mmCIF file of C-alpha atoms in Angstrom:
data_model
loop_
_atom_site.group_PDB
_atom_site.id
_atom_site.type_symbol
_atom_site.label_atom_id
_atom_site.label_comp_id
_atom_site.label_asym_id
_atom_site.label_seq_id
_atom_site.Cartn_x
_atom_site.Cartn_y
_atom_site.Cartn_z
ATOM 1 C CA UNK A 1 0.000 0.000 0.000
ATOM 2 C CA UNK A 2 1.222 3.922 -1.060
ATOM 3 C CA UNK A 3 0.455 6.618 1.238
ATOM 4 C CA UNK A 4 0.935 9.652 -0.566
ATOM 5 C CA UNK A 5 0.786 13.825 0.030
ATOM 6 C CA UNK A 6 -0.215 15.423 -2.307
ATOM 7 C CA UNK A 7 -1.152 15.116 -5.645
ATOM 8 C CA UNK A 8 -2.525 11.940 -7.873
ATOM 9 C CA UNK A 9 0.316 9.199 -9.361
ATOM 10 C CA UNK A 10 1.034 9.772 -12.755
ATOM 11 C CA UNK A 11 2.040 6.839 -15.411
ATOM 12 C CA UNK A 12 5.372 4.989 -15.512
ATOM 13 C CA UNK A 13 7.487 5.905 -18.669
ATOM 14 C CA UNK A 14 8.376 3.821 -21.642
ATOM 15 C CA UNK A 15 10.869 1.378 -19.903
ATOM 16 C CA UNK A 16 13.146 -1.307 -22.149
ATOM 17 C CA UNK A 17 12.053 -4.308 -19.851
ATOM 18 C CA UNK A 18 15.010 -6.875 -20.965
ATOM 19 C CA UNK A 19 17.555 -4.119 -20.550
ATOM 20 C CA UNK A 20 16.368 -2.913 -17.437
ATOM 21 C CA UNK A 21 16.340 -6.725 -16.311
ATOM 22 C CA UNK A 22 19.746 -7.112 -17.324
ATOM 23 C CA UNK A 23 20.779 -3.635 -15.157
ATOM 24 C CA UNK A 24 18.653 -4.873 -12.230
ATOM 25 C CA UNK A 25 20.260 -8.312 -11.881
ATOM 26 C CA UNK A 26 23.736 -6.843 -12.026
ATOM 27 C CA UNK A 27 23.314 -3.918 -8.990
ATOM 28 C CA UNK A 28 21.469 -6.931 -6.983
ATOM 29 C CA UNK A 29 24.422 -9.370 -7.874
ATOM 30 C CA UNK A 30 26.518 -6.565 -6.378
ATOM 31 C CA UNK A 31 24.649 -6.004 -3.471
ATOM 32 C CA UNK A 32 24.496 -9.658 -2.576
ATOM 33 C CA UNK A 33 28.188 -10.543 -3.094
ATOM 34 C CA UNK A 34 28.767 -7.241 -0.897
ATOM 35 C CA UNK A 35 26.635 -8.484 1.710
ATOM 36 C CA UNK A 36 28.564 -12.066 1.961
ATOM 37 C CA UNK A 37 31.505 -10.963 1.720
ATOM 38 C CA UNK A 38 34.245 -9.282 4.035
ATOM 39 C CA UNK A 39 32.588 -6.261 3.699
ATOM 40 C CA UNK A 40 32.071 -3.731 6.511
ATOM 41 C CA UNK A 41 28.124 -2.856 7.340
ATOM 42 C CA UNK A 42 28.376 1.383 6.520
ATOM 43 C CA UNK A 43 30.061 0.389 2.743
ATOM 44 C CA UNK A 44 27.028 -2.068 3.101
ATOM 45 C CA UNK A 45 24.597 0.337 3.977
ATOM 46 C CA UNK A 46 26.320 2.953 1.168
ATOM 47 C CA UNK A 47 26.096 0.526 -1.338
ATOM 48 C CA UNK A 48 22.467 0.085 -0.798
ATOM 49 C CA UNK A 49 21.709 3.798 -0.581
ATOM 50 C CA UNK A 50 23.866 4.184 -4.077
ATOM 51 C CA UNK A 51 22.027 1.369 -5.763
ATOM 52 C CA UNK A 52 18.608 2.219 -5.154
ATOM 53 C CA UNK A 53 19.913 5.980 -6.700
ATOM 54 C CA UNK A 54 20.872 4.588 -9.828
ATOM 55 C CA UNK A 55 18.023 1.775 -10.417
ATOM 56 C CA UNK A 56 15.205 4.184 -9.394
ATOM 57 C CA UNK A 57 16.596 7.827 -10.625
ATOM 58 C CA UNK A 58 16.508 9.340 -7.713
ATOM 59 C CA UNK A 59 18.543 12.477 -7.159
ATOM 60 C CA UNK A 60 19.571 11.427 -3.630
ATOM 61 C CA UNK A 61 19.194 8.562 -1.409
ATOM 62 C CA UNK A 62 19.419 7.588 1.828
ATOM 63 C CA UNK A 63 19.497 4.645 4.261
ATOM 64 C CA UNK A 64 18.056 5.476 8.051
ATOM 65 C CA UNK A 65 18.535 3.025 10.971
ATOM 66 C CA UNK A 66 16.810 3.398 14.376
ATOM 67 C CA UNK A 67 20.086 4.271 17.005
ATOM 68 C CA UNK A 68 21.052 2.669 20.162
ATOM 69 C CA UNK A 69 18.344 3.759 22.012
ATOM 70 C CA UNK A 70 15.801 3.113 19.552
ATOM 71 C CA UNK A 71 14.486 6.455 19.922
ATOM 72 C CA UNK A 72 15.711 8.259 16.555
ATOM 73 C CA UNK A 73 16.717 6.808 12.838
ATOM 74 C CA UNK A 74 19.872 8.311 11.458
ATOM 75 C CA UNK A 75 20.849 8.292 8.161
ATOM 76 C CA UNK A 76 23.667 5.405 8.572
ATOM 77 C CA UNK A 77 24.400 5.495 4.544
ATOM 78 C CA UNK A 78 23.883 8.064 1.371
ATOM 79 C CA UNK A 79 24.213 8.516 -2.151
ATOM 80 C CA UNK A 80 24.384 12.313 -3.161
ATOM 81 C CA UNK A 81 23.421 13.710 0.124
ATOM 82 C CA UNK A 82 25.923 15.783 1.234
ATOM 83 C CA UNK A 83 27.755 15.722 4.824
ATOM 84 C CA UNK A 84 26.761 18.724 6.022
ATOM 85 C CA UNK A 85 23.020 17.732 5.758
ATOM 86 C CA UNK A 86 23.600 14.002 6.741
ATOM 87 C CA UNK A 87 25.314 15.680 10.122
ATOM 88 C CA UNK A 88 22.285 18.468 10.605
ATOM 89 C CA UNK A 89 19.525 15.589 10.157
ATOM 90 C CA UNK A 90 21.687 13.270 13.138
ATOM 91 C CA UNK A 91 21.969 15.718 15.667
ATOM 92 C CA UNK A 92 20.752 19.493 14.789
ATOM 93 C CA UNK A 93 17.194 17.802 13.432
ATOM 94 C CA UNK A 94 16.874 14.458 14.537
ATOM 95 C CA UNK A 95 14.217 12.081 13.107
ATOM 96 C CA UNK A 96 13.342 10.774 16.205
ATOM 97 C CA UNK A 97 10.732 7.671 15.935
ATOM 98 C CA UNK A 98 7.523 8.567 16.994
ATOM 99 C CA UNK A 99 7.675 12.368 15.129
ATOM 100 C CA UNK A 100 5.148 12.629 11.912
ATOM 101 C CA UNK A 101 8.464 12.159 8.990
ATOM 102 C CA UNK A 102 7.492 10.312 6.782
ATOM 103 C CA UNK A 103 10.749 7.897 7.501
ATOM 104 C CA UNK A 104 9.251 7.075 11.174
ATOM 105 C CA UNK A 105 5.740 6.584 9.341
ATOM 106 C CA UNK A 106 7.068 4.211 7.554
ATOM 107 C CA UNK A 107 9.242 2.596 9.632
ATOM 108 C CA UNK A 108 5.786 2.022 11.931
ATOM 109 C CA UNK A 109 3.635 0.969 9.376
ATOM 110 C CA UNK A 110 5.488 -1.241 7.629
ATOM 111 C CA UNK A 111 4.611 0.356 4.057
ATOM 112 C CA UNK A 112 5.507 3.132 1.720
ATOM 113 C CA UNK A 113 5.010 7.041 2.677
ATOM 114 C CA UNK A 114 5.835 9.746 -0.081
ATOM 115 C CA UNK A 115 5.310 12.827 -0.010
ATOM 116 C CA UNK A 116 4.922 15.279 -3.478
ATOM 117 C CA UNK A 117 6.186 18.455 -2.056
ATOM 118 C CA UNK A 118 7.804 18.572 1.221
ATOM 119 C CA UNK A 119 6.852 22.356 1.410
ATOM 120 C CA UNK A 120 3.358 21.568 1.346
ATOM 121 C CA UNK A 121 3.350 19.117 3.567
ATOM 122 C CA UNK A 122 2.983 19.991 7.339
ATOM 123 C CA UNK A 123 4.731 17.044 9.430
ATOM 124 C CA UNK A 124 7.861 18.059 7.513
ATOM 125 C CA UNK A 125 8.068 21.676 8.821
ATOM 126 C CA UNK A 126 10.702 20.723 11.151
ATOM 127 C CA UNK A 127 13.228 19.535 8.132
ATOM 128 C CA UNK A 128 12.109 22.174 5.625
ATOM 129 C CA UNK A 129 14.913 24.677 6.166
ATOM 130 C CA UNK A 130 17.624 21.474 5.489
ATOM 131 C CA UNK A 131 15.640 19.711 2.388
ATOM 132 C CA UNK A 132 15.378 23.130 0.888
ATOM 133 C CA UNK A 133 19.754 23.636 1.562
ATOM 134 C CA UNK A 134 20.341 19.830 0.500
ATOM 135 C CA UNK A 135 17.548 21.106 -2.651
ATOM 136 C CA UNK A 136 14.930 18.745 -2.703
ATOM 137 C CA UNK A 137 11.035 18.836 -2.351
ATOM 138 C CA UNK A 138 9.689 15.060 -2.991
ATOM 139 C CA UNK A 139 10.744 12.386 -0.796
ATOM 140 C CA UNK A 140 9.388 8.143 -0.710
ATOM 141 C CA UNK A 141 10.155 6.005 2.443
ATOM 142 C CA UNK A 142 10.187 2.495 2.139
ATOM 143 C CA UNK A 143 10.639 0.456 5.203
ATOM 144 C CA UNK A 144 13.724 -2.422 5.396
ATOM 145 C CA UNK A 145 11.671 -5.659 6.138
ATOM 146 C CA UNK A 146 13.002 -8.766 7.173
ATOM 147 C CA UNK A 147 11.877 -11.828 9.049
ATOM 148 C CA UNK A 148 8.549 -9.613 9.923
ATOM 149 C CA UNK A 149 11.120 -7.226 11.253
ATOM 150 C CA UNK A 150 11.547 -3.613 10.245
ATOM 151 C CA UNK A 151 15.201 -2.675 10.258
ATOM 152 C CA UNK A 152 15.027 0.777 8.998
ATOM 153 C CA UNK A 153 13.729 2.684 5.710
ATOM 154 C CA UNK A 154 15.393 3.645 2.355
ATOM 155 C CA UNK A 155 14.954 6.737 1.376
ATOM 156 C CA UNK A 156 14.430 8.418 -2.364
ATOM 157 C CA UNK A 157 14.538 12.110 -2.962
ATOM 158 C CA UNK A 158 13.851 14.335 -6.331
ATOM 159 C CA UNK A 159 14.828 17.907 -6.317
ATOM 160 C CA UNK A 160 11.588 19.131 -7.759
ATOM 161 C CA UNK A 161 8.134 17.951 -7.453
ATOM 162 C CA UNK A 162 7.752 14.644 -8.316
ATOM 163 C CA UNK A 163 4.493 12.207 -8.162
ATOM 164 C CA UNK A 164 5.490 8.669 -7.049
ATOM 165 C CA UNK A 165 3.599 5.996 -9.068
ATOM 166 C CA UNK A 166 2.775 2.575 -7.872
ATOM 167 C CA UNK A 167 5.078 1.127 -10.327
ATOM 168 C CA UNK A 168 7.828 2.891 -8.914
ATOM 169 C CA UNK A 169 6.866 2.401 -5.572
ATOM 170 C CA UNK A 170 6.718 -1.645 -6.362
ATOM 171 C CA UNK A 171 10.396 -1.346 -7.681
ATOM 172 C CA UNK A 172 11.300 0.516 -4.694
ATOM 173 C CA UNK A 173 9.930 -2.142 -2.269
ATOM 174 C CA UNK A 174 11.782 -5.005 -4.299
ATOM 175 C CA UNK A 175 14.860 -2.900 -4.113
ATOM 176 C CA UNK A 176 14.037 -2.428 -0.306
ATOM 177 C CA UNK A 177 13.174 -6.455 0.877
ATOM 178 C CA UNK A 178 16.748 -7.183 -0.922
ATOM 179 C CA UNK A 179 18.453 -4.553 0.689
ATOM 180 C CA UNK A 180 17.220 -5.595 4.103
ATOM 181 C CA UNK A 181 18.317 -9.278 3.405
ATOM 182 C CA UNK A 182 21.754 -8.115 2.573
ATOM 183 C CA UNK A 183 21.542 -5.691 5.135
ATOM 184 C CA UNK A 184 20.644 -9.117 7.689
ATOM 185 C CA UNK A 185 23.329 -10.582 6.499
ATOM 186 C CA UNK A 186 25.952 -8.355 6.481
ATOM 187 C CA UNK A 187 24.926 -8.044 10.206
ATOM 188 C CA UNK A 188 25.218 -11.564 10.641
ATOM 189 C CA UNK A 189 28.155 -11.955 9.085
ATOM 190 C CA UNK A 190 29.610 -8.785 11.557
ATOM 191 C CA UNK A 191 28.421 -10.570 14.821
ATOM 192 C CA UNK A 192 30.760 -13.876 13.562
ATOM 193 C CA UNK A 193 33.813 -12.229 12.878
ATOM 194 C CA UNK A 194 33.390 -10.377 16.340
ATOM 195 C CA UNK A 195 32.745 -13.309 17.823
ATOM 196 C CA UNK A 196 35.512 -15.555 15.987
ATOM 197 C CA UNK A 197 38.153 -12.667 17.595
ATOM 198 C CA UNK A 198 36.063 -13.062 21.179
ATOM 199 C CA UNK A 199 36.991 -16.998 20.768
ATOM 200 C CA UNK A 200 40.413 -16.542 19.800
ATOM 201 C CA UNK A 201 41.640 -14.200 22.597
ATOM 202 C CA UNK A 202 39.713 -16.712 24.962
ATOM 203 C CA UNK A 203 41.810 -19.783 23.116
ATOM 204 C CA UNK A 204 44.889 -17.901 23.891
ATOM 205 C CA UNK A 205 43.755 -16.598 27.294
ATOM 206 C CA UNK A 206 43.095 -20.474 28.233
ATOM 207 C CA UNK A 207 46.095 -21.554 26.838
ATOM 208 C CA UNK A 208 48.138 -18.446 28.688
ATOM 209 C CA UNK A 209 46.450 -19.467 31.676
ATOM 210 C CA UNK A 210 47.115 -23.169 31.658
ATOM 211 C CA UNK A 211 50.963 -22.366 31.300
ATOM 212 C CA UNK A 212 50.286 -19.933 34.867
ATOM 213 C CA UNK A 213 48.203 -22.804 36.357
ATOM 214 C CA UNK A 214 51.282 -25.240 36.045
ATOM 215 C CA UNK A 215 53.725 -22.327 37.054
ATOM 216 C CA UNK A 216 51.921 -21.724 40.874
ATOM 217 C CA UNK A 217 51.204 -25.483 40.567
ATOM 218 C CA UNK A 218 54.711 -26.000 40.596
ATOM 219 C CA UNK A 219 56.015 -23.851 43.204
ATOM 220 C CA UNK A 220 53.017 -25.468 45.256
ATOM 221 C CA UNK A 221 54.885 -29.126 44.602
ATOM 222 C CA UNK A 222 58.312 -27.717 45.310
ATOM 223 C CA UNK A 223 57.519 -27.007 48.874
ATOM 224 C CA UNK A 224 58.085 -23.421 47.995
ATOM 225 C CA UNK A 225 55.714 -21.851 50.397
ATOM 226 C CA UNK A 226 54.231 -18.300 50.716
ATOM 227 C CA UNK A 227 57.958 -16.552 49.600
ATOM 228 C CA UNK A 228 57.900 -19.437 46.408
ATOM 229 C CA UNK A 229 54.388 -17.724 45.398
ATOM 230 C CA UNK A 230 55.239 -14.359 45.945
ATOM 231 C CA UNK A 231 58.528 -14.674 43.847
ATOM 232 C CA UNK A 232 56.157 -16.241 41.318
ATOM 233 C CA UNK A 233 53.404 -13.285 41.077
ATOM 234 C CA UNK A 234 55.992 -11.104 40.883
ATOM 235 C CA UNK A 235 57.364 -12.668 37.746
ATOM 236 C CA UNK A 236 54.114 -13.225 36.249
ATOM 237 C CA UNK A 237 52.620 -10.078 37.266
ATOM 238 C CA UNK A 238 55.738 -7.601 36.598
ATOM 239 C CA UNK A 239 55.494 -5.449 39.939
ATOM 240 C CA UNK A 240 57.101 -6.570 43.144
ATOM 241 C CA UNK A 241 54.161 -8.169 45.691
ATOM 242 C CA UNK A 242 53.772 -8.989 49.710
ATOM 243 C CA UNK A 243 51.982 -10.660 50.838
ATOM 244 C CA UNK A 244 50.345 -10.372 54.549
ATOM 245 C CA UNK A 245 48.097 -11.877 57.074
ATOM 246 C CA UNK A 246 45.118 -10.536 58.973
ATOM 247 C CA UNK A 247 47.394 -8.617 61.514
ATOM 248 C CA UNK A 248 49.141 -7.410 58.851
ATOM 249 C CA UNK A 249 52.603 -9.012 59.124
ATOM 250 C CA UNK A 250 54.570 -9.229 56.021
ATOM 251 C CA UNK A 251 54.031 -13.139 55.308
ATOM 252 C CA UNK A 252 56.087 -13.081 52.122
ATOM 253 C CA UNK A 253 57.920 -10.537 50.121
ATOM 254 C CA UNK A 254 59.195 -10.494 46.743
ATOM 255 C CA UNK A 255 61.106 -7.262 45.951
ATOM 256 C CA UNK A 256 62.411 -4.467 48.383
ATOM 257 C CA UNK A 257 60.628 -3.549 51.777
ATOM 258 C CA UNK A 258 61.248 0.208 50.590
ATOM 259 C CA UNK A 259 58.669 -0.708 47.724
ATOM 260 C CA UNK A 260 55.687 -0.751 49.814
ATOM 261 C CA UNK A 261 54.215 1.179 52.862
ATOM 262 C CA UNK A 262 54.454 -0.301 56.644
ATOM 263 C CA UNK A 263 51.698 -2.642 58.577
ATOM 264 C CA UNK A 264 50.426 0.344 60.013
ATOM 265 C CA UNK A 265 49.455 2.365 56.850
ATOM 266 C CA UNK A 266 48.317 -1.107 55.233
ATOM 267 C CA UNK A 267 45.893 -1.737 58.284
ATOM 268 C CA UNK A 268 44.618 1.799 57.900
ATOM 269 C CA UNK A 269 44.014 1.259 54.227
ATOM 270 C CA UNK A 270 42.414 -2.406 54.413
ATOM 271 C CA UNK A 271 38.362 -2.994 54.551
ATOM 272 C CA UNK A 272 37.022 -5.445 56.002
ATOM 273 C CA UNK A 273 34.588 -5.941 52.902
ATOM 274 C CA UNK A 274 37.317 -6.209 50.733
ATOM 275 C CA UNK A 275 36.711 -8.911 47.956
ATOM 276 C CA UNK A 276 39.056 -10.597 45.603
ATOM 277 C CA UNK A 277 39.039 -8.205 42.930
ATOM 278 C CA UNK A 278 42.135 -6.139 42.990
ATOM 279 C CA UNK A 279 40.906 -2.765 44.489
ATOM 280 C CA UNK A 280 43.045 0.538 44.483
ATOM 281 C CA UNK A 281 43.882 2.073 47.626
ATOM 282 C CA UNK A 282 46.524 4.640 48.569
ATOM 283 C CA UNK A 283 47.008 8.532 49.777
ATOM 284 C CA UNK A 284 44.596 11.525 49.010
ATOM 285 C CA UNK A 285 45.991 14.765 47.649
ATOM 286 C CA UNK A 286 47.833 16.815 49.793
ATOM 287 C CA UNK A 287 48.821 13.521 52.321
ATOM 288 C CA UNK A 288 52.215 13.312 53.927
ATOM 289 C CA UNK A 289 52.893 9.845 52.024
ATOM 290 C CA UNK A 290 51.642 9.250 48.286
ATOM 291 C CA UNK A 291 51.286 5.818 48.405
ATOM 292 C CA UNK A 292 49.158 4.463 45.296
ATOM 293 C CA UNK A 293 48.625 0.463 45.918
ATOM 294 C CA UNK A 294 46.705 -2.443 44.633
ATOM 295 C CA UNK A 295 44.868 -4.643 47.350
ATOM 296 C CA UNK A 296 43.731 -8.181 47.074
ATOM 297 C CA UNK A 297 41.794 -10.328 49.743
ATOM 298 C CA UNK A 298 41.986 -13.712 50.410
ATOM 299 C CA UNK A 299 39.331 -15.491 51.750
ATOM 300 C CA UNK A 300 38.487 -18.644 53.913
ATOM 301 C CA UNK A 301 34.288 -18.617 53.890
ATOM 302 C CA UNK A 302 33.866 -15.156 55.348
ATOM 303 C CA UNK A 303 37.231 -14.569 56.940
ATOM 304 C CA UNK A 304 40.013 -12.474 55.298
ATOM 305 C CA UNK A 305 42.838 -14.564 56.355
ATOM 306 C CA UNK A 306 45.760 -12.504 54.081
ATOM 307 C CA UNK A 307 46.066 -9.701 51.531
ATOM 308 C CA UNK A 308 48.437 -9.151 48.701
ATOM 309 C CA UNK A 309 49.609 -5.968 47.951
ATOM 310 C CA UNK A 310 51.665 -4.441 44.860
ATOM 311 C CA UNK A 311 52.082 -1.061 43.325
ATOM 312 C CA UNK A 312 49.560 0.498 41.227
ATOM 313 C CA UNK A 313 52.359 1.036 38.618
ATOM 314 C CA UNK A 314 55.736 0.389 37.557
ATOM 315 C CA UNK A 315 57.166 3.714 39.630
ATOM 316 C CA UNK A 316 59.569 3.729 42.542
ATOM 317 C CA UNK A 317 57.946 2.548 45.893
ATOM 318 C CA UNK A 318 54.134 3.101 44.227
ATOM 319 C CA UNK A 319 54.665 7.026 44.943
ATOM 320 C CA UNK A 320 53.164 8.485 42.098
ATOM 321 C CA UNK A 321 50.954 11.138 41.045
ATOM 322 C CA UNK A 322 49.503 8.903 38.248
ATOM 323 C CA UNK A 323 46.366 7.726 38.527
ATOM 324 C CA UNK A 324 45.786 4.245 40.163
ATOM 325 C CA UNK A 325 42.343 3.920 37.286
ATOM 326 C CA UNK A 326 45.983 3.129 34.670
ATOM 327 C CA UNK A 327 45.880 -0.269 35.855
ATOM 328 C CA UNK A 328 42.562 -0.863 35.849
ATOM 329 C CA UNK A 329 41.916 0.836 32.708
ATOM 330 C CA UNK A 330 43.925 -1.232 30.899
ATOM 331 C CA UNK A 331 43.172 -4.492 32.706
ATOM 332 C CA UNK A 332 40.575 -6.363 30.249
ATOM 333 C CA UNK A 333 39.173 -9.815 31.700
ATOM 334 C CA UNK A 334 37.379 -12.480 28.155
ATOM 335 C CA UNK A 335 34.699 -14.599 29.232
ATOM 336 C CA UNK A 336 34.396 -18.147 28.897
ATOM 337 C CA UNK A 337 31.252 -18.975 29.096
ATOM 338 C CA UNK A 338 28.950 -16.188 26.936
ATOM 339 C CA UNK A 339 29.873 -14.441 23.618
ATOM 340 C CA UNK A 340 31.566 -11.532 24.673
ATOM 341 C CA UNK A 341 30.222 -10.638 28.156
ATOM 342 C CA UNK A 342 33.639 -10.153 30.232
ATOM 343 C CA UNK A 343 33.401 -12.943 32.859
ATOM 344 C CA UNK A 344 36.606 -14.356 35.105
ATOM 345 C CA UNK A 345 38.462 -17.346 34.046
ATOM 346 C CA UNK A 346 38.223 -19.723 36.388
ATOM 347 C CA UNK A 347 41.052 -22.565 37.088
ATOM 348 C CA UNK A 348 40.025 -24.701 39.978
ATOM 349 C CA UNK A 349 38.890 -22.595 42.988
ATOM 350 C CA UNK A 350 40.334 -19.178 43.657
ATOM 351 C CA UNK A 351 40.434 -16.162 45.707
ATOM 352 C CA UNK A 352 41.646 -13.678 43.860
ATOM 353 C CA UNK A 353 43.058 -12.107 40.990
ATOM 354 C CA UNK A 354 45.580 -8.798 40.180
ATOM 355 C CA UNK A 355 46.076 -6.923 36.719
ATOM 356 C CA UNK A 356 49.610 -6.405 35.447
ATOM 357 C CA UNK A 357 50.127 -3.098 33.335
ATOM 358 C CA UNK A 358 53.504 -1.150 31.876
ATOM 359 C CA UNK A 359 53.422 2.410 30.892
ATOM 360 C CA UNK A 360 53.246 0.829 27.056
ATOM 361 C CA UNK A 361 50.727 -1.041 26.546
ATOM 362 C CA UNK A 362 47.675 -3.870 28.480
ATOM 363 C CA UNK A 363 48.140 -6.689 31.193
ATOM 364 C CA UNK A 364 50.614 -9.477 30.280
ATOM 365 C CA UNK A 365 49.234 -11.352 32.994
ATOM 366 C CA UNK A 366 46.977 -11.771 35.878
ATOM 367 C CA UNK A 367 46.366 -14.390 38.223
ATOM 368 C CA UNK A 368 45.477 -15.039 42.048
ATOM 369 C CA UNK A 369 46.675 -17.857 44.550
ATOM 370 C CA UNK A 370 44.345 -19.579 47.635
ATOM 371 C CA UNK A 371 47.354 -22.245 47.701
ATOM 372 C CA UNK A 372 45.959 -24.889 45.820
ATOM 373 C CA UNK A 373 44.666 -23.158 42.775
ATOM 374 C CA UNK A 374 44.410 -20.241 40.106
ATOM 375 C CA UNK A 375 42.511 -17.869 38.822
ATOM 376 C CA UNK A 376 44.221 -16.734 35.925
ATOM 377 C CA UNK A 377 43.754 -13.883 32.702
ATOM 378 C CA UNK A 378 45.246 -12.573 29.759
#
């Protein structure tokens, strides 16, 4: 069904059907070996836009999405548009989805809205002043349906006056339920490749953390005790660590006593809620020490029966003015058990775990200890 502003449809031209076949089959070929192949979605969503320009005639074309949100459709690809009006129509005039365009009337009803002359036409008023700049007054939105699902509209525009016929409007439809099938699976074809990278960092996160795993499991079977695992983190984790018990006495220490602040400021600085994720602690501004530490409980049930402590960065004796947040900025845990939700790995049973970070670049490791087992990252 048409739903047209003003004015009666006229009659289609004189077309050459077998050539017009021929050109038809050709953009659609295009379209579809776009769509399937390593092709990024906004050349995807150009394409479109640029094919429906030349099959239909249209003096510009666009391709509008609904955003995040779902609140607004922006025009996510063009053919002859210009920037400046593709920017003004995104943020300075939004199309936002329950307004009276005739892009979110179409995108709701699920059919074809044109409108003759977009100066005539009063739910346009708010986009006159940029149609008239871009220099058009007829526009056709055709909603992108697939599966029963409306994934945006394509657009047509003709600088002057123009009456849409149903012929053209059937062409445009055909044009559209392609589009949105390449559009699909183009998509599709996105979410894999995102996922295929989520499932090779978690390969080599597993792998990383199986080589950790036998690491502390060693030490464990050596008999090398609290200073065996300390030495251990350290190497693993790049940053000297201590490690301490509920009273705060050092239990272990790899790296210099100078490197890290006495029991007394560590027993100021500890809560008793603590978990196991690494948690930055250390000295407002203006303090007579600038410590800037990471603290990590360890946990038997509900008792915190040690903490391990190392430097929020690679400085001298964690005195810096830097920002603690570096560490955890930079610290990026994979999941292994949903798409691409960040989760912790999990080796055996754990308490804990600590990001590792250098001034150049992310974590090369991070792992926690409850002296039998790991939890271990990438």
């Amino acid at each position: 069904m048409l739903r047209q502003t003003g004015g009666v449809t006229d009659h289609p031209p004189a077309q050459r059907p077998g050539l017009e076949l021929l050109t038809w089959l050709d953009a659609l070929r295009v379209l579809s070996t776009a769509a399937t192949a390593d092709t990024d979605l906004d050349q995807v969503l150009h394409l479109v836009a640029d094919t429906a320009r030349k099959l239909l005639g249209f003096d510009f074309c666009g391709v509008l999405v609904p955003d995040d949100e779902c609140k607004r459709l922006r025009i996510a690809g063009w053919s002859g548009l210009s920037d400046d009006y593709v920017q003004r129509v995104n943020s300075d005039r939004p199309i936002q989805l329950d307004s009276t365009s005739p892009s979110s009337r179409a995108f709701h009803t699920g059919t074809a809205v044109a409108v003759r002359d977009v100066t005539a036409e009063p739910g346009f008023a708010m986009w006159a002043g940029v149609a008239r700049e871009q220099g058009y007054r007829a526009v056709i939105a055709v909603p992108l349906v697939a599966h029963n699902e409306v994934l945006g509209t394509l657009n047509g525009y003709y600088a002057p006056m123009h009456t849409f016929t149903q012929h053209a409007v059937a062409r445009m439809t055909l044009l559209a339920n392609h589009a949105a099938i390449a559009l699909t699976s183009s998509s599709r074809l996105d979410e894999l490749r995102a996922l295929n990278i989520s499932l090779l960092e978690q390969r080599d996160a597993l792998r990383r953390s199986e080589q950790i795993h036998e690491r502390l499991l060693g030490v464990t079977l050596r008999s090398g005790g609290l200073d065996g695992i300390a030495t251990t983190l350290r190497e693993l984790i790049g940053q000297p660590v201590l490690i301490d018990d509920a009273r705060h006495a050092t239990l272990a220490l790899a790296g210099e006593s100078g490197e890290f602040p006495d029991a007394q400021w560590r027993a100021a600085k500890s809560d008793g809620s603590a978990g196991s994720t690494p948690a930055p602690v250390g000295d407002d501004a203006g303090a007579a020490t600038s410590w800037q530490m990471f603290s990590s409980a360890v946990r038997l049930g509900d008792e915190v029966v040690a903490r391990i402590w190392f430097p929020a960065n690679n400085s001298p004796s964690g005195r810096s003015t830097h920002e603690p947040s570096n560490t955890a900025r930079w610290w990026s845990p994979w999941s292994c058990c949903g798409p691409v939700r960040p989760q912790r790995w999990r080796i055996g049973c754990a308490a804990s775990y600590w990001p590792t970070c250098s001034p150049a670049g992310p974590p090369r490791a991070t792992t926690s200890w409850c002296g039998r087992a790991a939890w271990v990252m990438i």
